[in-house]
Amino acid sequence: MPAGPTFAAPAGAGRGGAPHRLRSALLAVIVLAVLAVLLVRGITVVPDSEVARTDLAGNPSFDAGRFVTALWASRIVPTVRDKAVDIGTVLAALAQDPDKAGAQYGHRPKSGDGPWTFIVRGDAEIKAAELQSRHATLTVAVAGQDVALQIGPVIFGTALRDSLPFISFEQVVNQIQFAQVSRELNDRASAAARTGIDVAKLVPGTRIAFAGAMSAASPPQVTVVQLGLPGAGK
Amino acid sequence: MKLTHLAGAAALALTAATAAVPAHAQGNGKLIAIITASLNNPFFVQVANAADAEAKKLGYTTLVLSNDDDAAKQDQEIDNVIARKAVALILDNAGADASIAAVEKAKKAGIPAFLVDREINKTGVAVAQIVSNNYQGATLGAQEFVRALGEKARYVELVGREADTNAGVRSKGYHDVLDQYPDMKMLDRQSANWIQTEAYTKMESILQAHPDVQGVIAGNDTMALGASAALQAAGKGSVVVVGLDGSNDARDAVLAGKMDATVLQPIAQIATMAMDEADQFLRTGSTGKPEKQLVDCVLITKTNASKLNNFTLAK
């Protein structure tokens, strides 16, 4: 944002004395407010696609980190918190009719033919914990099925990216950038899931609460964004 | 290397182009051009065959050509397609940058292009770009590779032809997974240009330098098969080999235990989708889909390999 010229005008107008100084101060405040609005709008709404499309000519210098940062706290975390559907409900509906379940509880990007994706939450007892693998998982039983909760650091799949209706392939130039967005989301999900969690307490028999994203692919596998132990207040 | 049957299939694909057309279907015998990459790879034969079959079903005539991964040849073919007054073009292109001008030329001549398998580095020129999600497919292959090797191994990567976008996309997909495992050590990384014989000789020389290699991850099936043959010849059949494409040869190698896994690109489905969208576009002026469409790949291991045939996985 070229700040110099914008501030030059009120500075010039302020040469005439106290009322003018007051007016110019007011002007500066207004200009700052406009700038702030532009900046916020710029980060959250407009440039997601613009930033991604700037380098059509050849070498994409897409910043997936920035793309995700603009959305993580403001939209992604609230979406997972507020829109998550009980995982048992989703699995039962999927067993009945995947397309009906998808239309009712899930999301499927228009640009592909991939499986339906769902934002889910649950509360279950840990049946098995695989914490030695870099692809660490907690297995829980939901509606008679084993569900793998991925807590990273390596997360498989693109369920989180694909479950968010405000992120689409059309916003980026190519599949590498789209994949970078997924990787960035998965890294943040893993970090968020593990924040404040004592991994040593994740043993079979412990009850945990979780929220995250999963696809309709079988067996069910959840990219965990929020993980809570009893009394941890998370 | 047994390439004779591939040449046969290629000849078949080209012959099919001149077959008769049912006049009653909505295509009314109009001409659709299908240009694919080199037909010495069964993958591209399948692109041509699937698109051709769907076109016939819809009542179009077809002109099936191969650009042999040569942008200059492709350019001449586009001129030919324009001269023949084709109503649409299905294209598996010869280079993400080099093909932009060719597609623009077709567009200017009023021929809508439907790209399959490979993207070009520009949007708004083709009506549709339908590609396998190569990156997603590569991550599936790499996840299986890491699992089979117990997250700890010395491995080699064989990369495709560097000028092809997919070579880089797949390699990035592999490393997106592999580099998250500190105990996965890459001993060497070489290009074998997608070619089986080249992969064989590259693998032979790699084995001289690194007899302790435990895994080979290749950017496509033909290179994986070449590497596997070299490993078998050297008595190193226990080395884990993973490829990508889902060819019948790779399927057989997986079932025989010579390869651990491959990843299916559902290319028959993609070619069929492209033809259906071309038909809808010609009839209604819109495909009803965004330009860029990604189709997910599927991991093929011993458990599901027997269901795979001609790049299609049976339900």
XYZ file of C-alpha atoms in Angstrom:
549
model
C 0.000 0.000 0.000
C 1.635 3.353 -1.032
C 1.291 5.200 2.264
C 3.483 8.222 1.359
C 1.196 10.113 -1.059
C -1.882 9.432 1.073
C -0.367 11.139 4.100
C 1.153 13.991 2.087
C -2.202 15.722 1.492
C -3.351 16.124 5.114
C 0.171 17.216 6.108
C 0.006 19.992 3.499
C -3.505 21.038 4.587
C -2.375 21.402 8.180
C -0.102 24.420 7.536
C -2.821 26.964 8.417
C -3.150 26.676 12.266
C -4.981 24.869 15.087
C -8.432 24.213 13.469
C -6.650 23.040 10.373
C -4.402 20.806 12.434
C -7.478 19.363 14.060
C -9.057 18.825 10.685
C -5.896 17.233 9.329
C -5.672 14.969 12.366
C -9.267 13.959 11.747
C -8.456 13.389 8.103
C -5.479 11.267 9.072
C -7.698 9.166 11.326
C -10.201 8.697 8.511
C -7.425 7.820 6.071
C -6.004 5.332 8.576
C -9.432 3.816 9.100
C -9.926 3.462 5.348
C -6.465 1.963 5.065
C -7.226 -0.464 7.864
C -10.459 -1.525 6.186
C -8.663 -1.964 2.892
C -5.927 -3.947 4.584
C -8.331 -6.258 6.393
C -10.454 -6.704 3.301
C -7.283 -7.233 1.355
C -6.119 -10.046 3.568
C -9.350 -11.849 4.160
C -11.404 -11.485 1.025
C -9.993 -10.060 -2.162
C -6.458 -11.228 -2.724
C -6.825 -14.950 -2.029
C -7.432 -15.415 -5.708
C -5.466 -12.378 -6.864
C -2.305 -13.408 -5.048
C -2.655 -16.866 -6.504
C -3.174 -15.633 -10.029
C -0.413 -13.072 -10.277
C 2.186 -15.388 -11.776
C 0.354 -17.014 -14.648
C 3.367 -16.324 -16.820
C 5.415 -19.161 -15.469
C 7.044 -19.615 -12.122
C 4.424 -19.480 -9.438
C 5.642 -17.869 -6.245
C 2.496 -18.711 -4.386
C 2.604 -18.316 -0.624
C 0.393 -21.054 0.781
C 1.302 -19.995 4.310
C -0.066 -16.530 3.732
C -3.138 -17.909 1.999
C -3.930 -20.120 4.987
C -2.974 -17.535 7.613
C -5.590 -15.221 6.169
C -8.252 -17.842 6.793
C -7.140 -19.954 9.738
C -8.300 -18.037 12.808
C -10.976 -15.975 11.108
C -12.796 -18.681 9.187
C -11.370 -22.191 9.470
C -11.281 -22.588 13.244
C -14.780 -21.097 13.636
C -16.092 -23.310 10.819
C -14.737 -26.467 12.450
C -16.045 -25.311 15.835
C -19.516 -24.308 14.668
C -20.308 -26.513 11.682
C -19.039 -29.891 12.859
C -21.615 -32.673 12.716
C -21.590 -35.630 15.095
C -19.373 -38.255 13.448
C -21.724 -41.079 14.399
C -24.559 -39.354 12.545
C -22.355 -38.903 9.469
C -21.090 -42.507 9.431
C -24.608 -43.871 9.846
C -25.874 -41.677 7.004
C -22.921 -42.679 4.803
C -23.702 -46.341 5.350
C -27.271 -45.699 4.142
C -26.644 -43.505 1.093
C -23.337 -41.679 0.543
C -24.740 -39.047 -1.840
C -27.644 -38.247 0.439
C -25.287 -38.077 3.418
C -22.979 -35.811 1.446
C -25.725 -33.466 0.360
C -27.109 -33.243 3.894
C -23.951 -33.020 6.004
C -20.991 -32.630 3.674
C -19.296 -30.711 0.926
C -17.836 -31.703 -2.409
C -15.700 -29.352 -4.493
C -17.219 -28.549 -7.877
C -13.867 -28.891 -9.602
C -13.428 -32.584 -8.996
C -15.078 -35.910 -8.678
C -13.556 -36.696 -5.290
C -15.422 -38.129 -2.338
C -17.762 -36.097 -0.177
C -16.036 -34.472 2.775
C -17.414 -33.718 6.211
C -16.546 -31.574 9.183
C -17.139 -33.804 12.170
C -16.888 -33.901 15.930
C -16.979 -36.731 18.387
C -16.302 -37.924 21.870
C -14.968 -41.441 22.289
C -12.647 -43.754 24.134
C -9.210 -44.443 22.614
C -9.102 -48.038 21.435
C -5.533 -48.016 20.130
C -2.810 -45.387 19.936
C -0.048 -45.478 17.310
C 2.283 -42.752 18.472
C 5.639 -44.120 17.273
C 4.840 -43.447 13.625
C 5.357 -39.971 12.208
C 1.821 -40.540 10.944
C 0.484 -40.817 14.476
C -3.095 -41.971 14.877
C -5.593 -42.671 17.623
C -8.161 -45.317 16.822
C -11.642 -44.868 18.232
C -14.783 -46.897 17.633
C -17.769 -44.949 16.322
C -21.032 -46.517 15.206
C -19.367 -49.911 15.131
C -16.511 -48.736 12.887
C -12.872 -48.056 13.627
C -12.021 -44.421 12.923
C -8.398 -43.277 12.701
C -7.819 -39.834 14.178
C -4.729 -38.373 12.541
C -2.744 -36.150 14.872
C 0.418 -35.807 12.789
C 2.964 -34.531 12.367
C 2.400 -36.352 9.068
C -1.229 -36.093 7.976
C -2.536 -38.111 5.033
C -5.084 -36.782 2.598
C -6.739 -33.494 1.749
C -9.961 -33.857 3.733
C -9.550 -30.599 5.620
C -8.931 -28.528 2.497
C -11.723 -30.216 0.583
C -14.255 -29.871 3.379
C -14.002 -26.078 3.486
C -16.465 -24.518 1.022
C -14.522 -21.257 0.832
C -11.357 -22.937 -0.504
C -11.412 -24.151 -4.105
C -9.079 -25.196 -6.900
C -10.272 -22.177 -8.892
C -8.505 -19.855 -6.454
C -5.056 -21.099 -7.427
C -3.117 -21.575 -10.634
C -2.262 -25.260 -10.577
C -2.437 -28.455 -8.580
C 0.924 -27.862 -6.904
C -0.378 -24.689 -5.305
C -3.597 -26.437 -4.378
C -1.549 -29.200 -2.761
C 0.554 -26.632 -0.906
C -2.628 -25.213 0.565
C -3.584 -28.679 1.793
C -0.152 -29.325 3.261
C -0.225 -25.998 5.082
C -3.709 -26.727 6.446
C -2.647 -30.209 7.574
C 0.455 -28.859 9.314
C -1.630 -26.314 11.191
C -4.259 -28.888 12.055
C -1.626 -31.171 13.535
C -0.057 -28.337 15.491
C -3.469 -27.182 16.747
C -4.528 -30.697 17.701
C -1.355 -31.279 19.703
C -1.323 -27.896 21.432
C -1.739 -28.334 25.174
C -2.004 -32.104 24.877
C 0.239 -34.396 26.864
C 0.789 -37.111 24.262
C 1.784 -39.565 26.992
C -1.811 -39.428 28.236
C -3.179 -40.604 24.891
C -3.447 -44.237 25.938
C -6.139 -46.814 25.259
C -9.109 -46.351 27.568
C -8.799 -42.568 27.793
C -11.810 -40.593 26.671
C -11.151 -37.798 24.165
C -13.148 -35.142 22.383
C -12.181 -34.246 18.833
C -13.205 -32.163 15.864
C -11.835 -32.142 12.359
C -12.429 -33.165 8.774
C -12.903 -36.502 7.066
C -13.746 -37.772 3.602
C -16.256 -40.443 2.685
C -13.366 -42.748 1.754
C -13.177 -45.956 3.721
C -11.819 -46.675 6.296
C -12.751 -43.401 8.000
C -9.802 -41.155 8.774
C -10.144 -37.773 10.489
C -7.715 -34.866 10.165
C -8.003 -33.596 13.722
C -8.055 -29.850 14.257
C -9.205 -29.839 17.879
C -8.394 -32.473 20.461
C -9.349 -32.430 24.095
C -8.708 -34.595 27.123
C -11.248 -34.576 29.962
C -10.839 -31.480 32.067
C -8.254 -29.964 29.739
C -10.762 -27.242 28.822
C -9.863 -27.228 25.157
C 11.612 -54.743 -23.170
C 8.362 -55.908 -24.700
C 7.049 -52.949 -26.575
C 5.637 -54.821 -29.548
C 2.141 -55.190 -28.133
C 2.085 -51.498 -27.361
C 2.833 -50.687 -30.975
C 0.000 -53.024 -31.923
C -2.401 -51.238 -29.623
C -1.268 -47.910 -31.055
C -1.953 -49.102 -34.576
C -5.374 -50.264 -33.430
C -6.117 -46.848 -31.958
C -5.191 -45.149 -35.207
C -7.215 -47.568 -37.320
C -10.224 -47.034 -35.068
C -10.219 -43.395 -36.133
C -11.557 -44.214 -39.562
C -14.383 -46.509 -38.416
C -17.983 -45.880 -39.452
C -20.375 -43.658 -37.497
C -24.003 -44.120 -36.524
C -25.792 -41.195 -38.182
C -28.655 -41.009 -35.677
C -26.640 -39.778 -32.635
C -26.510 -36.050 -31.810
C -22.944 -35.619 -33.111
C -24.297 -35.947 -36.660
C -20.976 -37.173 -37.938
C -19.130 -33.916 -37.154
C -15.376 -34.240 -36.707
C -13.653 -34.169 -33.334
C -9.850 -34.250 -33.231
C -8.078 -36.277 -30.547
C -4.376 -35.535 -30.100
C -2.420 -37.475 -27.473
C 1.200 -37.895 -26.511
C 3.478 -40.720 -27.552
C 1.642 -43.960 -28.304
C 4.589 -46.105 -27.241
C 3.118 -45.788 -23.733
C -0.116 -47.761 -23.155
C -1.353 -44.876 -21.049
C -1.722 -42.598 -24.067
C -3.159 -45.398 -26.159
C -5.891 -45.605 -23.532
C -6.469 -41.831 -23.684
C -7.013 -42.120 -27.439
C -9.126 -45.266 -27.227
C -11.451 -44.029 -24.470
C -12.017 -40.618 -26.072
C -12.514 -42.221 -29.470
C -15.041 -44.753 -28.176
C -17.069 -42.060 -26.406
C -17.018 -39.839 -29.503
C -18.333 -42.677 -31.630
C -21.030 -43.352 -29.077
C -22.095 -39.719 -29.294
C -22.194 -39.850 -33.078
C -19.049 -37.932 -34.009
C -16.305 -38.875 -36.423
C -12.776 -38.625 -35.082
C -9.292 -37.790 -36.194
C -6.795 -39.444 -33.828
C -3.234 -38.112 -33.856
C -0.141 -38.380 -31.676
C 2.100 -35.389 -31.015
C 4.912 -37.662 -29.777
C 5.599 -35.093 -27.022
C 6.869 -32.760 -29.744
C 5.424 -29.236 -29.647
C 6.428 -28.531 -33.265
C 4.654 -31.657 -34.482
C 1.646 -30.718 -32.350
C 1.551 -27.281 -33.965
C 1.391 -28.817 -37.453
C -1.343 -31.149 -36.285
C -3.380 -28.208 -34.970
C -3.091 -26.599 -38.429
C -4.350 -29.835 -39.902
C -7.243 -29.953 -37.407
C -8.194 -26.371 -38.347
C -7.994 -27.175 -42.065
C -10.229 -30.203 -41.543
C -12.770 -27.949 -39.763
C -13.016 -30.064 -36.633
C -15.734 -28.887 -34.213
C -13.721 -29.674 -31.076
C -10.266 -30.768 -29.946
C -9.396 -33.261 -27.212
C -5.729 -32.698 -26.389
C -3.123 -34.382 -24.212
C -0.590 -31.652 -24.815
C 3.136 -31.605 -25.567
C 4.260 -29.105 -22.936
C 2.628 -26.748 -20.437
C 4.128 -23.592 -21.928
C 4.798 -24.708 -25.498
C 1.169 -25.705 -26.022
C -0.448 -22.401 -25.019
C -0.010 -20.892 -28.485
C -1.346 -24.024 -30.180
C -4.517 -24.019 -28.078
C -4.923 -20.267 -28.653
C -4.633 -20.847 -32.395
C -7.377 -23.477 -32.279
C -9.564 -21.172 -30.212
C -9.078 -18.332 -32.687
C -10.184 -20.706 -35.454
C -13.354 -21.420 -33.471
C -12.311 -24.856 -32.230
C -12.890 -25.326 -28.500
C -10.168 -27.359 -26.780
C -10.690 -29.864 -23.980
C -7.396 -30.729 -22.326
C -6.852 -34.054 -20.637
C -4.084 -35.445 -18.429
C -1.748 -32.432 -18.619
C -2.398 -28.801 -17.747
C -1.176 -25.777 -19.653
C 0.122 -22.779 -17.739
C -2.716 -20.509 -18.719
C -6.412 -20.428 -17.986
C -9.166 -19.035 -20.182
C -7.775 -20.526 -23.388
C -9.082 -24.077 -23.212
C -12.726 -24.722 -22.341
C -11.756 -27.496 -19.935
C -8.570 -28.854 -18.376
C -9.327 -32.225 -16.808
C -6.316 -33.795 -15.160
C -5.557 -36.561 -12.735
C -4.719 -35.206 -9.361
C -1.091 -36.197 -9.878
C 0.006 -34.640 -6.646
C -2.621 -36.482 -4.635
C -1.692 -39.680 -6.491
C 1.988 -39.193 -5.750
C 1.301 -38.676 -2.061
C -0.674 -41.953 -2.015
C 2.284 -43.784 -3.594
C 4.763 -42.186 -1.213
C 2.634 -43.020 1.828
C 2.587 -46.666 0.790
C 6.331 -46.571 0.009
C 7.084 -45.238 3.502
C 4.761 -47.766 5.112
C 6.308 -50.705 3.230
C 9.784 -49.557 4.287
C 8.872 -49.059 7.946
C 9.469 -45.273 7.753
C 13.249 -45.869 7.648
C 15.175 -46.684 4.470
C 17.758 -45.697 1.879
C 15.961 -45.049 -1.393
C 16.361 -43.819 -4.949
C 13.963 -41.687 -6.964
C 13.539 -41.967 -10.730
C 12.044 -38.805 -12.187
C 10.165 -38.352 -15.494
C 10.980 -36.058 -18.376
C 11.857 -32.715 -16.793
C 10.002 -30.622 -19.420
C 6.735 -32.334 -18.550
C 4.886 -30.606 -15.724
C 3.756 -33.925 -14.303
C 7.352 -35.043 -13.683
C 7.795 -32.139 -11.303
C 4.311 -32.418 -9.813
C 4.780 -36.085 -8.957
C 8.258 -35.581 -7.580
C 6.964 -32.767 -5.373
C 4.108 -34.992 -4.247
C 6.544 -37.753 -3.350
C 8.795 -35.435 -1.408
C 5.895 -33.732 0.318
C 5.480 -37.054 2.138
C 9.008 -38.535 2.119
C 10.721 -35.420 3.446
C 8.543 -35.501 6.538
C 10.367 -38.675 7.569
C 13.894 -37.916 8.785
C 14.897 -41.591 8.529
C 14.051 -41.808 4.831
C 17.391 -41.101 3.135
C 17.536 -40.423 -0.589
C 20.734 -41.907 -2.071
C 20.223 -40.689 -5.615
C 17.675 -38.967 -7.846
C 17.886 -39.291 -11.603
C 15.665 -38.677 -14.589
C 14.917 -41.665 -16.810
C 12.601 -39.590 -19.047
C 9.555 -41.818 -18.410
C 11.334 -44.574 -20.433
C 11.602 -48.217 -19.356
C 14.943 -49.071 -20.997
C 16.499 -45.887 -19.668
C 15.299 -46.720 -16.159
C 16.867 -50.173 -16.495
C 20.329 -48.817 -17.362
C 20.075 -45.994 -14.790
C 19.146 -48.533 -12.114
C 22.064 -50.769 -13.088
C 24.527 -47.933 -12.591
C 22.823 -46.763 -9.392
C 23.228 -50.275 -8.005
C 26.983 -50.061 -8.636
C 27.219 -46.956 -6.485
C 24.566 -47.921 -3.921
C 24.275 -51.691 -3.532
C 22.513 -51.038 -0.198
C 19.423 -49.418 -1.763
C 16.162 -50.572 -0.127
C 13.543 -48.752 -2.144
C 12.921 -47.212 -5.564
C 10.122 -44.723 -6.136
C 9.508 -43.899 -9.782
C 7.486 -41.122 -11.414
C 5.663 -43.582 -13.670
C 5.108 -47.283 -14.199
C 7.368 -47.766 -17.193
C 10.353 -46.484 -15.177
C 9.301 -48.556 -12.152
C 9.170 -51.657 -14.371
C 12.606 -50.889 -15.837
C 14.066 -50.457 -12.348
C 12.335 -53.598 -11.125
C 13.794 -55.631 -14.010
C 17.305 -54.351 -13.221
C 16.819 -55.190 -9.529
C 15.567 -58.698 -10.345
C 18.546 -59.225 -12.671
C 20.902 -58.177 -9.869
C 19.248 -60.552 -7.402
C 17.744 -57.695 -5.410
C 14.111 -58.665 -5.677
C 13.383 -57.576 -2.108
C 13.855 -53.880 -2.907
C 10.522 -52.049 -2.586
C 9.452 -50.527 -5.933
C 6.552 -48.098 -6.332
C 5.348 -46.609 -9.616
C 2.485 -44.456 -10.845
C -0.086 -44.719 -13.678
C -1.797 -48.053 -13.016
C -0.832 -49.836 -16.242
C -1.617 -53.504 -16.786
C 2.121 -54.286 -16.782
C 2.516 -52.644 -13.385
C -0.588 -54.442 -12.122
C 0.982 -57.766 -13.119
C 4.267 -56.802 -11.442
C 2.381 -55.931 -8.230
C 0.516 -59.250 -8.313
C 3.822 -61.078 -8.919
C 5.470 -59.269 -6.002
C 7.983 -57.482 -8.230
C 6.486 -54.085 -7.444
C 4.961 -53.087 -4.127
C 2.409 -50.650 -5.511
C 1.333 -48.341 -8.272
C -1.200 -45.530 -8.351
C -4.037 -45.522 -10.841
C -4.710 -42.441 -12.878
C -8.289 -42.998 -14.018
C -7.403 -41.794 -17.505
C -10.159 -43.688 -19.303
C -12.659 -41.854 -17.101
C -10.933 -38.525 -17.773
C -10.923 -39.000 -21.550
C -14.586 -39.985 -21.465
C -15.444 -36.959 -19.292
C -13.641 -34.662 -21.744
C -15.607 -36.021 -24.682
C -18.909 -35.737 -22.790
C -18.111 -32.146 -21.856
C -17.145 -31.362 -25.459
C -20.485 -32.750 -26.590
C -22.392 -30.758 -23.993
C -20.454 -27.610 -24.872
C -21.225 -28.034 -28.581
C -24.906 -28.536 -27.875
C -25.478 -25.950 -25.131
C -22.511 -23.568 -25.178
C -21.393 -24.583 -21.697
C -19.897 -27.613 -19.986
C -21.545 -26.709 -16.694
C -18.157 -27.296 -15.006
C -15.251 -25.072 -14.042
C -12.386 -25.034 -16.552
C -9.951 -26.799 -14.245
C -11.080 -30.172 -12.989
C -9.113 -32.637 -10.908
C -9.820 -36.354 -10.812
C -8.466 -38.303 -7.856
C -6.023 -41.211 -8.232
C -6.317 -44.563 -6.439
C -3.590 -46.610 -4.729
C -3.126 -50.073 -6.238
C -1.556 -52.790 -4.088
C -1.857 -56.547 -3.995
C -5.256 -56.222 -2.333
C -7.020 -54.525 -5.279
C -4.665 -55.055 -8.254
C -6.714 -57.894 -9.707
C -9.630 -55.492 -10.236
C -7.548 -53.225 -12.467
C -7.700 -53.420 -16.244
C -6.884 -50.841 -18.940
C -6.651 -47.976 -16.404
C -10.083 -48.740 -14.999
C -10.680 -50.191 -11.542
C -13.735 -52.444 -11.350
C -16.085 -51.720 -8.438
